[in-house]
Coordinates of C-alpha atoms and ligand atoms in Angstrom, one line a residue:
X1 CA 0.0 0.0 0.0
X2 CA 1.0 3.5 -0.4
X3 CA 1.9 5.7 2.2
X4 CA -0.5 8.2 3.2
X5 CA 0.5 11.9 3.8
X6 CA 0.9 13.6 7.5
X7 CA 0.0 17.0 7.7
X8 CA 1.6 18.5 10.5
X9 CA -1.0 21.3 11.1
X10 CA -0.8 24.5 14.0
X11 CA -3.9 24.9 15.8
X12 CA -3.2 28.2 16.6
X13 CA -3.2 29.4 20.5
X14 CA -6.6 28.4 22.2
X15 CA -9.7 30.7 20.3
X16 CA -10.6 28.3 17.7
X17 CA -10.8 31.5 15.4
X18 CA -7.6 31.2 15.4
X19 CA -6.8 28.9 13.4
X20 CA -6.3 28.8 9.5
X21 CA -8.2 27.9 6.6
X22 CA -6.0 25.5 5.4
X23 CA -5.8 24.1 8.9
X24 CA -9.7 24.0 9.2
X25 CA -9.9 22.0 6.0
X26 CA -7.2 19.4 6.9
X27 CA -9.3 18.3 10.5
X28 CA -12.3 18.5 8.3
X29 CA -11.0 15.8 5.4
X30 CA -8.2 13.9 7.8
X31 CA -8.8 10.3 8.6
X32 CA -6.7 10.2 11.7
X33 CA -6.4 12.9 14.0
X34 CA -3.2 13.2 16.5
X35 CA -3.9 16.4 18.5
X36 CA -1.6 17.7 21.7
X37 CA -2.6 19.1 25.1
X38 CA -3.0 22.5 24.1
X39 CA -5.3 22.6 21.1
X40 CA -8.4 23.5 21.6
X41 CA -10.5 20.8 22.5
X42 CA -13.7 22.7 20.1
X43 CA -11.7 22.4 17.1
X44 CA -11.8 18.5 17.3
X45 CA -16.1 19.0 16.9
X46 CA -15.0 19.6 13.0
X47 CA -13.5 16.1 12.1
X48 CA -15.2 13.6 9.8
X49 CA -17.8 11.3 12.2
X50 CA -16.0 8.3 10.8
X51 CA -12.3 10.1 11.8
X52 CA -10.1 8.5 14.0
X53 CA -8.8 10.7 17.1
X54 CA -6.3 10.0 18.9
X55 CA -4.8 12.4 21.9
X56 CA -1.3 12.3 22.6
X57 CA -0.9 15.1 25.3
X58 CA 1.7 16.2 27.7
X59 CA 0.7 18.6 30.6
X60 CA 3.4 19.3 32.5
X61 CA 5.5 16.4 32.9
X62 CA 2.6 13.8 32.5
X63 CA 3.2 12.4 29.1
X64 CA 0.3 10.3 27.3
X65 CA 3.1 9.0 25.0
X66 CA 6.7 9.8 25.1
X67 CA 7.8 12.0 21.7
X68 CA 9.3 8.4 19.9
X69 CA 6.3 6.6 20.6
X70 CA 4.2 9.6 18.9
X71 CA 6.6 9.7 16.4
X72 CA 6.4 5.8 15.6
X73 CA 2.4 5.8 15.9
X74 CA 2.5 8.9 13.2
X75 CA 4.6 6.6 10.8
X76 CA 2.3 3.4 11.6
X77 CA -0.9 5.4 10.5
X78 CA 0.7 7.0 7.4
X79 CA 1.9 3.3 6.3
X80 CA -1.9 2.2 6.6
X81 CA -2.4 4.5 3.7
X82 CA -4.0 7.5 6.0
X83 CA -4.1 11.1 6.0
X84 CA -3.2 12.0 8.9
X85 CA -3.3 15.2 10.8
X86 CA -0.7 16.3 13.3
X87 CA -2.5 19.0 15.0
X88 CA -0.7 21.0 17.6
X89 CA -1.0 23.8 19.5
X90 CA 0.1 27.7 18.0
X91 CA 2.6 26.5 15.4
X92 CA 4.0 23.4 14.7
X93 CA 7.9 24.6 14.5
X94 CA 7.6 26.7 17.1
X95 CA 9.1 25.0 20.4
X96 CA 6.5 22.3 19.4
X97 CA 8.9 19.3 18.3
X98 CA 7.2 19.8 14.6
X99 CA 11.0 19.6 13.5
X100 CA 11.6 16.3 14.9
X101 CA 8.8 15.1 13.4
X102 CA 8.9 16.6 9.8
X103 CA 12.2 14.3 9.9
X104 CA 11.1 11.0 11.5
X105 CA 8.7 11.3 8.5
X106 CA 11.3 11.8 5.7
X107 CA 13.7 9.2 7.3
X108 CA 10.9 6.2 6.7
X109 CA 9.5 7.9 3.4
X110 CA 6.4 9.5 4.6
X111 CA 5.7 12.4 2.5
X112 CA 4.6 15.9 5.0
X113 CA 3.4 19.1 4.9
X114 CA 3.0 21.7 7.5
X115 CA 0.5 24.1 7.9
X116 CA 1.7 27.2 10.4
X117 CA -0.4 28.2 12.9
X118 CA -0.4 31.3 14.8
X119 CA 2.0 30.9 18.0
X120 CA 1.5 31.7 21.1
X121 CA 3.8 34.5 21.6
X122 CA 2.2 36.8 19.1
X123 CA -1.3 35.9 20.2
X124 CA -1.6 35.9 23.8
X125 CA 0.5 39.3 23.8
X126 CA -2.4 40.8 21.0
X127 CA -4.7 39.5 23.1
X128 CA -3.9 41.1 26.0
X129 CA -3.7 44.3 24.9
X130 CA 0.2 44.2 24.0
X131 CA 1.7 44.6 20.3
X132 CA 5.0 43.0 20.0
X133 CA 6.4 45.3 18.5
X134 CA 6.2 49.2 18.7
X135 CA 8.0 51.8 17.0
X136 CA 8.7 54.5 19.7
X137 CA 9.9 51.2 21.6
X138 CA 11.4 48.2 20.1
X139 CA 12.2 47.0 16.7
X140 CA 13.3 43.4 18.1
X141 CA 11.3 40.7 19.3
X142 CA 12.8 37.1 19.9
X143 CA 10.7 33.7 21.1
X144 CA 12.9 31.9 23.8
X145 CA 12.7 28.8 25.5
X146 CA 11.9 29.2 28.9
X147 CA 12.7 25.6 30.0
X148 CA 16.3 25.5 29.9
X149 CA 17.4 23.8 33.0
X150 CA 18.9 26.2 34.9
X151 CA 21.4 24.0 36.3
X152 CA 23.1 23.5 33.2
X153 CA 26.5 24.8 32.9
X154 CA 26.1 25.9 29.3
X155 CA 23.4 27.4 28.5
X156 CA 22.2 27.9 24.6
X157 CA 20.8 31.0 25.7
X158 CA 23.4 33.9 25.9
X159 CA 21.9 35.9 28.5
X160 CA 24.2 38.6 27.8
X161 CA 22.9 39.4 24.4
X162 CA 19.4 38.6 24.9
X163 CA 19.0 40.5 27.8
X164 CA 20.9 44.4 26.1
X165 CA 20.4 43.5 22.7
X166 CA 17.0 42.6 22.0
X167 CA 13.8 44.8 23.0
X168 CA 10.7 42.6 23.6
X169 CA 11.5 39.5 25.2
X170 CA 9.4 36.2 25.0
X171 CA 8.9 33.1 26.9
X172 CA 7.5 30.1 26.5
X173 CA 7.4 27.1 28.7
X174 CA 8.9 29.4 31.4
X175 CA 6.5 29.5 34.5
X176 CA 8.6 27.4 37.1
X177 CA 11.8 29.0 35.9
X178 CA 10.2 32.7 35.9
X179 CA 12.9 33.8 39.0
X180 CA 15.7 32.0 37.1
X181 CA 15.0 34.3 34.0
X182 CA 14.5 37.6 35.5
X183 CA 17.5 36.7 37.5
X184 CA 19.2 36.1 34.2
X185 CA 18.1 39.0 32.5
X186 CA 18.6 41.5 35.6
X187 CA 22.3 40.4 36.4
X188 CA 23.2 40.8 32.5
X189 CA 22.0 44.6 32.2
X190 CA 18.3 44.8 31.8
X191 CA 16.8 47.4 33.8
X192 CA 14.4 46.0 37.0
X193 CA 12.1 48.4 36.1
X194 CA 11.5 47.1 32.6
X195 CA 7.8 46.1 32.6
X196 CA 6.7 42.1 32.3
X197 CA 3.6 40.4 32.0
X198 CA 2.7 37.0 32.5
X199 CA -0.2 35.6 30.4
X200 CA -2.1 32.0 31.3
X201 CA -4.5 30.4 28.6
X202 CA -4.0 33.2 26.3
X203 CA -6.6 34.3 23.5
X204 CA -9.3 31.4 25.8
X205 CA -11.9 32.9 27.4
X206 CA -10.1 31.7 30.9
X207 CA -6.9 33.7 30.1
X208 CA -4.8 35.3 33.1
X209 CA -2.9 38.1 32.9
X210 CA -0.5 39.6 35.6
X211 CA 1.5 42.6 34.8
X212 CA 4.9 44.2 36.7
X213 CA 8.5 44.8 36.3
X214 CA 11.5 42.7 36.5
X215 CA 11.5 43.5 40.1
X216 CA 8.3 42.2 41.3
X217 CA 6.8 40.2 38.3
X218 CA 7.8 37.1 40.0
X219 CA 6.1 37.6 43.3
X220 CA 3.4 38.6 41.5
X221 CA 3.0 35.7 39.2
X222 CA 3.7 33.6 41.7
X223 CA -0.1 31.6 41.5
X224 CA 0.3 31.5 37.4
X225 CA 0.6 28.1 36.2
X226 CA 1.3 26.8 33.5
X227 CA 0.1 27.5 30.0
X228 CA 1.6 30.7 30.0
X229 CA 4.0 33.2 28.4
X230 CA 6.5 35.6 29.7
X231 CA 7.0 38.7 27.8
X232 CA 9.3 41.6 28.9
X233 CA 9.7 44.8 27.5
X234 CA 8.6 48.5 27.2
X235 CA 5.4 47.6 24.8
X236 CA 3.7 45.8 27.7
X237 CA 2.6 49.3 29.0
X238 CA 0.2 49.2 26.2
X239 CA -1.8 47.4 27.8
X240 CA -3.5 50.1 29.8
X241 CA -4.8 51.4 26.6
X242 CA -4.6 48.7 24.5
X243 CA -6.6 45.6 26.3
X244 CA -9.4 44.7 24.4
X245 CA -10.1 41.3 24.8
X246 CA -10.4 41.1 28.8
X247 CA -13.5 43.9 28.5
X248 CA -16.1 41.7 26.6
X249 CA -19.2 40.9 27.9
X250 CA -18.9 36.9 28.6
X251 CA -15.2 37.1 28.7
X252 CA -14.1 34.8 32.1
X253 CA -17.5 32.6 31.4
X254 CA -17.6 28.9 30.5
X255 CA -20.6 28.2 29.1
X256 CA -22.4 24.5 28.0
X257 CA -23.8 23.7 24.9
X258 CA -26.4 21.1 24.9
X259 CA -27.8 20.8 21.5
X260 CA -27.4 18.4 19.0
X261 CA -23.8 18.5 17.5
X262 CA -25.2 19.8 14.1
X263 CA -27.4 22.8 15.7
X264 CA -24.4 23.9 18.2
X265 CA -22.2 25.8 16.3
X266 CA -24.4 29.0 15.6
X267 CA -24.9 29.5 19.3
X268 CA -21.7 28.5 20.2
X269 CA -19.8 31.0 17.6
X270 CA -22.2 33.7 19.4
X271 CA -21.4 32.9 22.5
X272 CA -17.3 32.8 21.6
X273 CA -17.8 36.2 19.6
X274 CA -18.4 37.7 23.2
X275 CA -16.0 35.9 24.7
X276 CA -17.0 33.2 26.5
X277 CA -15.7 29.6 26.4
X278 CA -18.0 27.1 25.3
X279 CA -18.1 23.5 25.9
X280 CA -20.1 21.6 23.1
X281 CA -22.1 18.6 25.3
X282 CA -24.2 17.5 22.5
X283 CA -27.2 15.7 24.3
X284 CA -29.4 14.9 21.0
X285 CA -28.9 13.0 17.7
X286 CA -31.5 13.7 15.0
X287 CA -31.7 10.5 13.3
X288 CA -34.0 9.2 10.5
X289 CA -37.5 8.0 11.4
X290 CA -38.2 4.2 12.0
X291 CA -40.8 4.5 9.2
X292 CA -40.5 6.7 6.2
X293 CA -44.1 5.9 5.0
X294 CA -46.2 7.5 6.8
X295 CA -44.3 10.8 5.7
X296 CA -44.0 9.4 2.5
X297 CA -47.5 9.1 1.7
X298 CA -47.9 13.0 2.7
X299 CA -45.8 13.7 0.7
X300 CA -47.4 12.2 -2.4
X301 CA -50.4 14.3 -1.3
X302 CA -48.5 17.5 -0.7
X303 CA -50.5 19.8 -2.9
X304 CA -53.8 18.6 -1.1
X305 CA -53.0 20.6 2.1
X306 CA -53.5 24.2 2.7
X307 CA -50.7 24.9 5.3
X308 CA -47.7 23.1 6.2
X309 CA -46.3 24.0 9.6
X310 CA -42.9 23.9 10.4
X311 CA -41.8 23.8 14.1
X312 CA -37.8 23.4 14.2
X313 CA -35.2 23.6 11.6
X314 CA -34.7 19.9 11.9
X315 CA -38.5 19.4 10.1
X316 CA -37.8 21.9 7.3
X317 CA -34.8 19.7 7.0
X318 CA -35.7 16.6 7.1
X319 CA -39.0 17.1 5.1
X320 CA -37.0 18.7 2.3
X321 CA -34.8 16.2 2.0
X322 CA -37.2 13.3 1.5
X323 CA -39.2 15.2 -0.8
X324 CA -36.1 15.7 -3.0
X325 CA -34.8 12.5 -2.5
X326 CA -38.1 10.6 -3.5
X327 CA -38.0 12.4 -7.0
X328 CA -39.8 15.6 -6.1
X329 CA -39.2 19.4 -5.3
X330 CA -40.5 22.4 -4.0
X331 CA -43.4 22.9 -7.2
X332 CA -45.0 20.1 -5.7
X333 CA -45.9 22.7 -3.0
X334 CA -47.6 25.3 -5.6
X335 CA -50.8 26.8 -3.4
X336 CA -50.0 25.3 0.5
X337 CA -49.4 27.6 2.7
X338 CA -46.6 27.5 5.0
X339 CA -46.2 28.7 8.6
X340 CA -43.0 28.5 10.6
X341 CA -43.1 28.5 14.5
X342 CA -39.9 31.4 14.6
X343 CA -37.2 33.2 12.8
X344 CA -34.3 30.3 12.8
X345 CA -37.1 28.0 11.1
X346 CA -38.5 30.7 9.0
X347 CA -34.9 31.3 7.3
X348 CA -34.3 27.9 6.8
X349 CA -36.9 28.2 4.7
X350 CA -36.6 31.1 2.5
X351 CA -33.1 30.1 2.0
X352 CA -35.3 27.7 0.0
X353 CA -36.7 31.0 -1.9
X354 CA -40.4 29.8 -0.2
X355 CA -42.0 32.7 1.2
X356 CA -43.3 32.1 5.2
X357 CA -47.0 33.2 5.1
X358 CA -47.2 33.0 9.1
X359 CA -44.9 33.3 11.8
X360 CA -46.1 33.6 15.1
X361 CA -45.4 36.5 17.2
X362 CA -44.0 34.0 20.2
X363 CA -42.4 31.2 19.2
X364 CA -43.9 28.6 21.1
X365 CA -46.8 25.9 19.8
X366 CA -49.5 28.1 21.9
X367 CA -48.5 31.2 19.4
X368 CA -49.3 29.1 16.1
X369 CA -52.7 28.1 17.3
X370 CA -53.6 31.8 18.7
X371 CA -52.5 32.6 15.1
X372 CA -55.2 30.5 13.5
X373 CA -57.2 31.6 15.8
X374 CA -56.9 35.0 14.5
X375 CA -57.3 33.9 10.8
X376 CA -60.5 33.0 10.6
X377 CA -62.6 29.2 10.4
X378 CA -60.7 26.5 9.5
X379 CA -62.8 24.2 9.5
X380 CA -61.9 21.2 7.2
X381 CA -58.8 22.6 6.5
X382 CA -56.0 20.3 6.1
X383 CA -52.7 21.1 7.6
X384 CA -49.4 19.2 7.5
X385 CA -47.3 18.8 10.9
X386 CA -43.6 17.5 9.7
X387 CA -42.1 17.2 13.6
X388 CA -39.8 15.5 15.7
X389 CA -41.1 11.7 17.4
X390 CA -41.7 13.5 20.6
X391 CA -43.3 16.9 19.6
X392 CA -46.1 17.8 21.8
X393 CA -49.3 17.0 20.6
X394 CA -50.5 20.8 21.5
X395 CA -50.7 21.8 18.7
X396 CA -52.2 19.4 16.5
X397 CA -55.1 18.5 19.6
X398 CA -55.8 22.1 19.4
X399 CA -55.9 22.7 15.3
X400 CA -58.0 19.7 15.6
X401 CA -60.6 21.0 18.2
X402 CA -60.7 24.1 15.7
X403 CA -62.2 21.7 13.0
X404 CA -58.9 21.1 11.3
X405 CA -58.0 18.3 9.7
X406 CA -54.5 17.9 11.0
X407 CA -52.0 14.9 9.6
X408 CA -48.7 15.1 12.4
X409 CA -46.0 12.9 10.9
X410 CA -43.0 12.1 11.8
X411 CA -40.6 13.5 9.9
X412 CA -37.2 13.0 12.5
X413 CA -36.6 11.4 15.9
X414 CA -34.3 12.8 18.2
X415 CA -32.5 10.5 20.4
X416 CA -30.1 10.4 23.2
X417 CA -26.2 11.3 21.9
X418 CA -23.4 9.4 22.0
X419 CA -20.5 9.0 22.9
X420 CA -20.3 10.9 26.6
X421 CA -17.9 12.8 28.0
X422 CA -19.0 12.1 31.6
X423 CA -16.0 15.1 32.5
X424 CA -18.2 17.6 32.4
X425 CA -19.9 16.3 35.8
X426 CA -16.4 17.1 37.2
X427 CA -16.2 20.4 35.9
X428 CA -19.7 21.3 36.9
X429 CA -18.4 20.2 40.8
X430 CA -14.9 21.9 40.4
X431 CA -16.9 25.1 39.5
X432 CA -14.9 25.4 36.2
X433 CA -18.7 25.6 34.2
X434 CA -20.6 29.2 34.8
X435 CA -23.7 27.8 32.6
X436 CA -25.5 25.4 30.9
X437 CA -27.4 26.4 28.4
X438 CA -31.0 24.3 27.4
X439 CA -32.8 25.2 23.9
X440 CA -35.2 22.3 24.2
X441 CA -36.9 20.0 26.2
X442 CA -35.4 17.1 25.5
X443 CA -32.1 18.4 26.2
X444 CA -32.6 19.4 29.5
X445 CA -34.3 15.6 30.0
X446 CA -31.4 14.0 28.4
X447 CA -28.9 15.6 30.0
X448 CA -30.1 14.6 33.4
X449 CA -30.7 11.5 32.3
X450 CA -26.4 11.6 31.0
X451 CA -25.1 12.9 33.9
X452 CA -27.5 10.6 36.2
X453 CA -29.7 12.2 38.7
X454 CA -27.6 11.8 41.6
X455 CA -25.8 14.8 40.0
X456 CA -28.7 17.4 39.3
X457 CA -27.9 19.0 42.9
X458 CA -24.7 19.4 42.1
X459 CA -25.6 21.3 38.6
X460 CA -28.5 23.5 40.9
X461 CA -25.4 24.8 43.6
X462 CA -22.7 25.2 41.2
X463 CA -24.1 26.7 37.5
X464 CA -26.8 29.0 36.3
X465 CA -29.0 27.1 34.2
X466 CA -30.6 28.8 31.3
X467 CA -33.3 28.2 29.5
X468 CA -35.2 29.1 25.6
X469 CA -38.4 29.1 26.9
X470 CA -41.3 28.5 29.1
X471 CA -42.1 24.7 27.9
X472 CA -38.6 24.0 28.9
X473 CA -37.8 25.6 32.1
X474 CA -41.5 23.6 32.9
X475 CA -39.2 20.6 31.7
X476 CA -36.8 21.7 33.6
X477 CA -38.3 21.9 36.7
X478 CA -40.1 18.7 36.7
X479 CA -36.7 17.1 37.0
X480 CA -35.7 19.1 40.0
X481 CA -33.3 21.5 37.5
X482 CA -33.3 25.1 39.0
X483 CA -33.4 27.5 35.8
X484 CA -32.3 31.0 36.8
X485 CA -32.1 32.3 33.2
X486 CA -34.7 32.1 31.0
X487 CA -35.0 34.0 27.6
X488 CA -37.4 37.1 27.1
X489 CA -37.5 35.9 23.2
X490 CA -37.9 32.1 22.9
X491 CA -34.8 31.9 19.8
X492 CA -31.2 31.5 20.2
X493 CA -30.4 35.4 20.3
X494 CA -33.1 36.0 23.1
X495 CA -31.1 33.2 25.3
X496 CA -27.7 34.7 24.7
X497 CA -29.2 38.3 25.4
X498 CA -30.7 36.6 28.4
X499 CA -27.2 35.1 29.7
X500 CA -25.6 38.6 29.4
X501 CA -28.6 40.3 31.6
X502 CA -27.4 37.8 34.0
X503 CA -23.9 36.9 34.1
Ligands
LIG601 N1 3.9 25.4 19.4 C1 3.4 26.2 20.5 C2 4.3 26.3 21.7 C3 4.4 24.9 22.4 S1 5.4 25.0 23.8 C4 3.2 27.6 19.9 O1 3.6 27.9 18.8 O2 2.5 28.4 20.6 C5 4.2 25.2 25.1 C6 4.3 26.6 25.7 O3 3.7 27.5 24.8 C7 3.5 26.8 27.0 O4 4.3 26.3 28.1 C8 3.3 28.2 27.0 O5 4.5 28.9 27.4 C9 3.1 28.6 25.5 N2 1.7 28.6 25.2 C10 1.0 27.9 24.2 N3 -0.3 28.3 24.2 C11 -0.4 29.2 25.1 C12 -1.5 30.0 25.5 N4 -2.7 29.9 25.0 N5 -1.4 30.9 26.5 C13 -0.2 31.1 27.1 N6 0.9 30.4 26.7 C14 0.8 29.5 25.8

């Protein structure tokens, strides 16, 4: 068999928006996927479902697999014929060993590429409000190992030079060595007054950011652990002016993401635009349902209805698609009328160029039927319901008792995701979580029913619990889940609104 190719890819420095195209597109085609401790768990939601991924971490001095055991299980995928992506965090040639890998691969005929990423020690300075580089300050700017052992008699460092000769000075790796470095830099001629900063989990929404001077940066640093970097010189005072990303509205927040791994990113990418962290904890998979007929049949019949209701993007989906894949398309439609529960479901369809003739003013079930309500008799109308297996029969009971003839069909079933990362419980008890976040029913029921009742006390003491709507804070609180945020507008935009108010 061929070999395969190894893309040795940077994943940039923590904000998945910082990664590049060409990165984004290798995790999304890669078969095998070898990613390090500091990439940005999120980014991994973007490989192929059928992917491989495989984590290979070292934090601190805890190795999952020693550097010659990753470089070996590289080689072993490659000769299977892979693609394989070695992601890693900032950039793959910066202090990331992306060297010794790039020639492990050409000694046993593998062919590489590698894909830069943005390093740490020109994004957790931007970051935090410091430019490397500044022309009334420094026109020099050098990335230095921090992990030298300091007991070594030769260093490869020279102090001397570094320390006069070079204006803004950066390290990585260098938190337990911080007093061996100012003491370094101090006894070869830089000034103790020279500003420092020390930044944890840069560009994340958790970063950390200490500033001083050579003389007291180490006492004041002294809780930073590592991920961080060192950086020393006179553009750190730009910060005062400068720090942008510290001063947005969820910045410090981690926040959970409990819809269906295909819905998440929208809300998640809002969320992150104002700074927050998000964990993704899919609790729903839409799957197919057991029995296409019943939908099928409807849709043989489509042009015999006068409305067709939509109540989630998933139906307009999943209706679509069967009507296209059994031959048909939207002319079959020509003369039903179409109503859409809210505005997520109401563009999913005029991306289809169908016009929405009815969209309630609350986007709830109750809204649609006070709708009809307000448009007159219809009595003997015929209406179409395309919904999920466990919809509510609300609203078709009530079109019903109107004198509508209403046919509710299945048109996707959600059921409970897998795999689970069971972590999150931990996190939710260590206090790392600020907020889970529910957009549906069955999310809030299947994530109790994930994380095991036992645990719902622990979510009510330690996180705010948000919810869309009314229907699912009711769910909510059947289960003995304590929602303290609940959106004013029942759509994605009204909940993030409503987690600002509060946070
Ligand atoms: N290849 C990586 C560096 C790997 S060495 C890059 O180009 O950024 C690991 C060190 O990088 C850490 O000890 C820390 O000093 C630094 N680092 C990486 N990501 C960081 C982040 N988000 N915040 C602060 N420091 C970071």
């Amino acid at each position: 068999m061929d070999n395969g190719i190894v893309y040795l890819v940077g994943a940039g420095p923590g904000d998945p928006g910082l990664l590049t195209v060409k990165g984004l597109e290798c995790i999304r085609t890669g078969d095998v996927i070898i990613y390090d401790f500091l990439v940005n768990i999120s980014l991994i939601s973007e490989v192929r479902k059928d992917a491989e991924v495989l984590y290979v971490g070292k934090q601190g001095g805890d190795h999952t697999l020693e550097q010659g055991e990753i470089n070996k299980l590289i080689v072993k995928k490659a000769q299977e014929g892979k693609t394989i992506v070695r992601l890693k965090g900032g950039d793959p040639y910066v202090f990331g060993r992306g060297g010794e890998e790039a020639l492990f691969l050409l000694e046993n005929n593998i062919p590489f590429e590698v894909v830069p990423g943005i390093t740490a020690a020109i994004a957790t300075p931007a970051y935090a409000g410091i430019p490397v580089t500044f022309r009334r300050y420094t026109s020099t700017f050098a990335l230095i190992t921090g992990h030298e052992d300091p007991t070594k008699p030769d260093s490869d460092i020279d102090w001397a030079k570094i320390s006069s000769g070079i204006g803004t000075l950066t390290f990585y790796m260098g938190v337990k060595n911080l007093p061996f470095i100012v003491k370094q830099l101090t006894d070869n001629g830089r000034a103790k007054e020279t500003p420092a900063a020390v930044i944890r989990w840069g560009t994340r929404s958790k970063q950390e950011t200490v500033v001083g001077t050579l003389e007291n940066i180490v006492e004041k640093a002294k809780n930073i652990k590592a991920p961080a970097i060192t950086i020393v010189g006179e553009v750190v005072t730009l910060r005062d002016k400068l720090n942008w990303f510290e001063k947005k509205q969820l910045f410090g927040k981690t926040i959970v993401v409990t819809r269906s791994r295909d819905q998440a990113s929208d809300f998640s990418q809002k969320l992150v635009k104002l700074g927050a962290e998000v964990i993704e904890f899919p609790t729903i998979d839409i799957v197919e349902p057991d029995d296409f007929k019943p939908m099928d049949d409807e849709i043989e019949k489509l042009g015999e209805n006068d409305w067709l209701i939509f109540t989630s993007v998933n139906g307009v989906d999943a209706f679509f698609n069967r009507i296209f894949d059994l031959g048909k398309d939207i002319r079959d439609l020509k003369g039903v009328q179409i109503c859409a529960i809210g505005p997520a479901t109401s563009k999913r369809i005029t991306d289809l160029h169908l016009r929405v003739d009815c969209q309630p003013p609350k986007y709830v079930a109750e809204s649609i039927v006070e709708e009809f309500k307000k448009l007159g008799d219809i009595k003997g109308k015929r209406f179409l319901t395309p919904r999920a297996d466990i919809a509510r029969s609300y609203l078709p009971d009530q079109l019903r008792a109107m004198g509508g003839e209403v046919f509710d069909i299945v048109a996707y079933k959600t059921v409970i995701a897998e795999p689970r990362d069971l972590k999150i419980v931990d996190k939710i008890k260590n206090g790392e979580i600020n907020v889970v976040t529910f957009t549906s029913s069955s999310t809030v029921r299947n994530f109790v029913e994930i994380i095991g009742k036992e645990n719902v006390s622990a979510v009510n003491d330690n996180v705010k619990c948000a919810s869309i709507g009314p229907i699912t804070t009711d769910t909510a609180k059947e289960l003995g889940v304590n929602i303290s945020i609940e959106a004013d507008e029942y759509t994605i935009p009204g909940l993030v609104d409503a987690v600002i108010k509060t946070l």
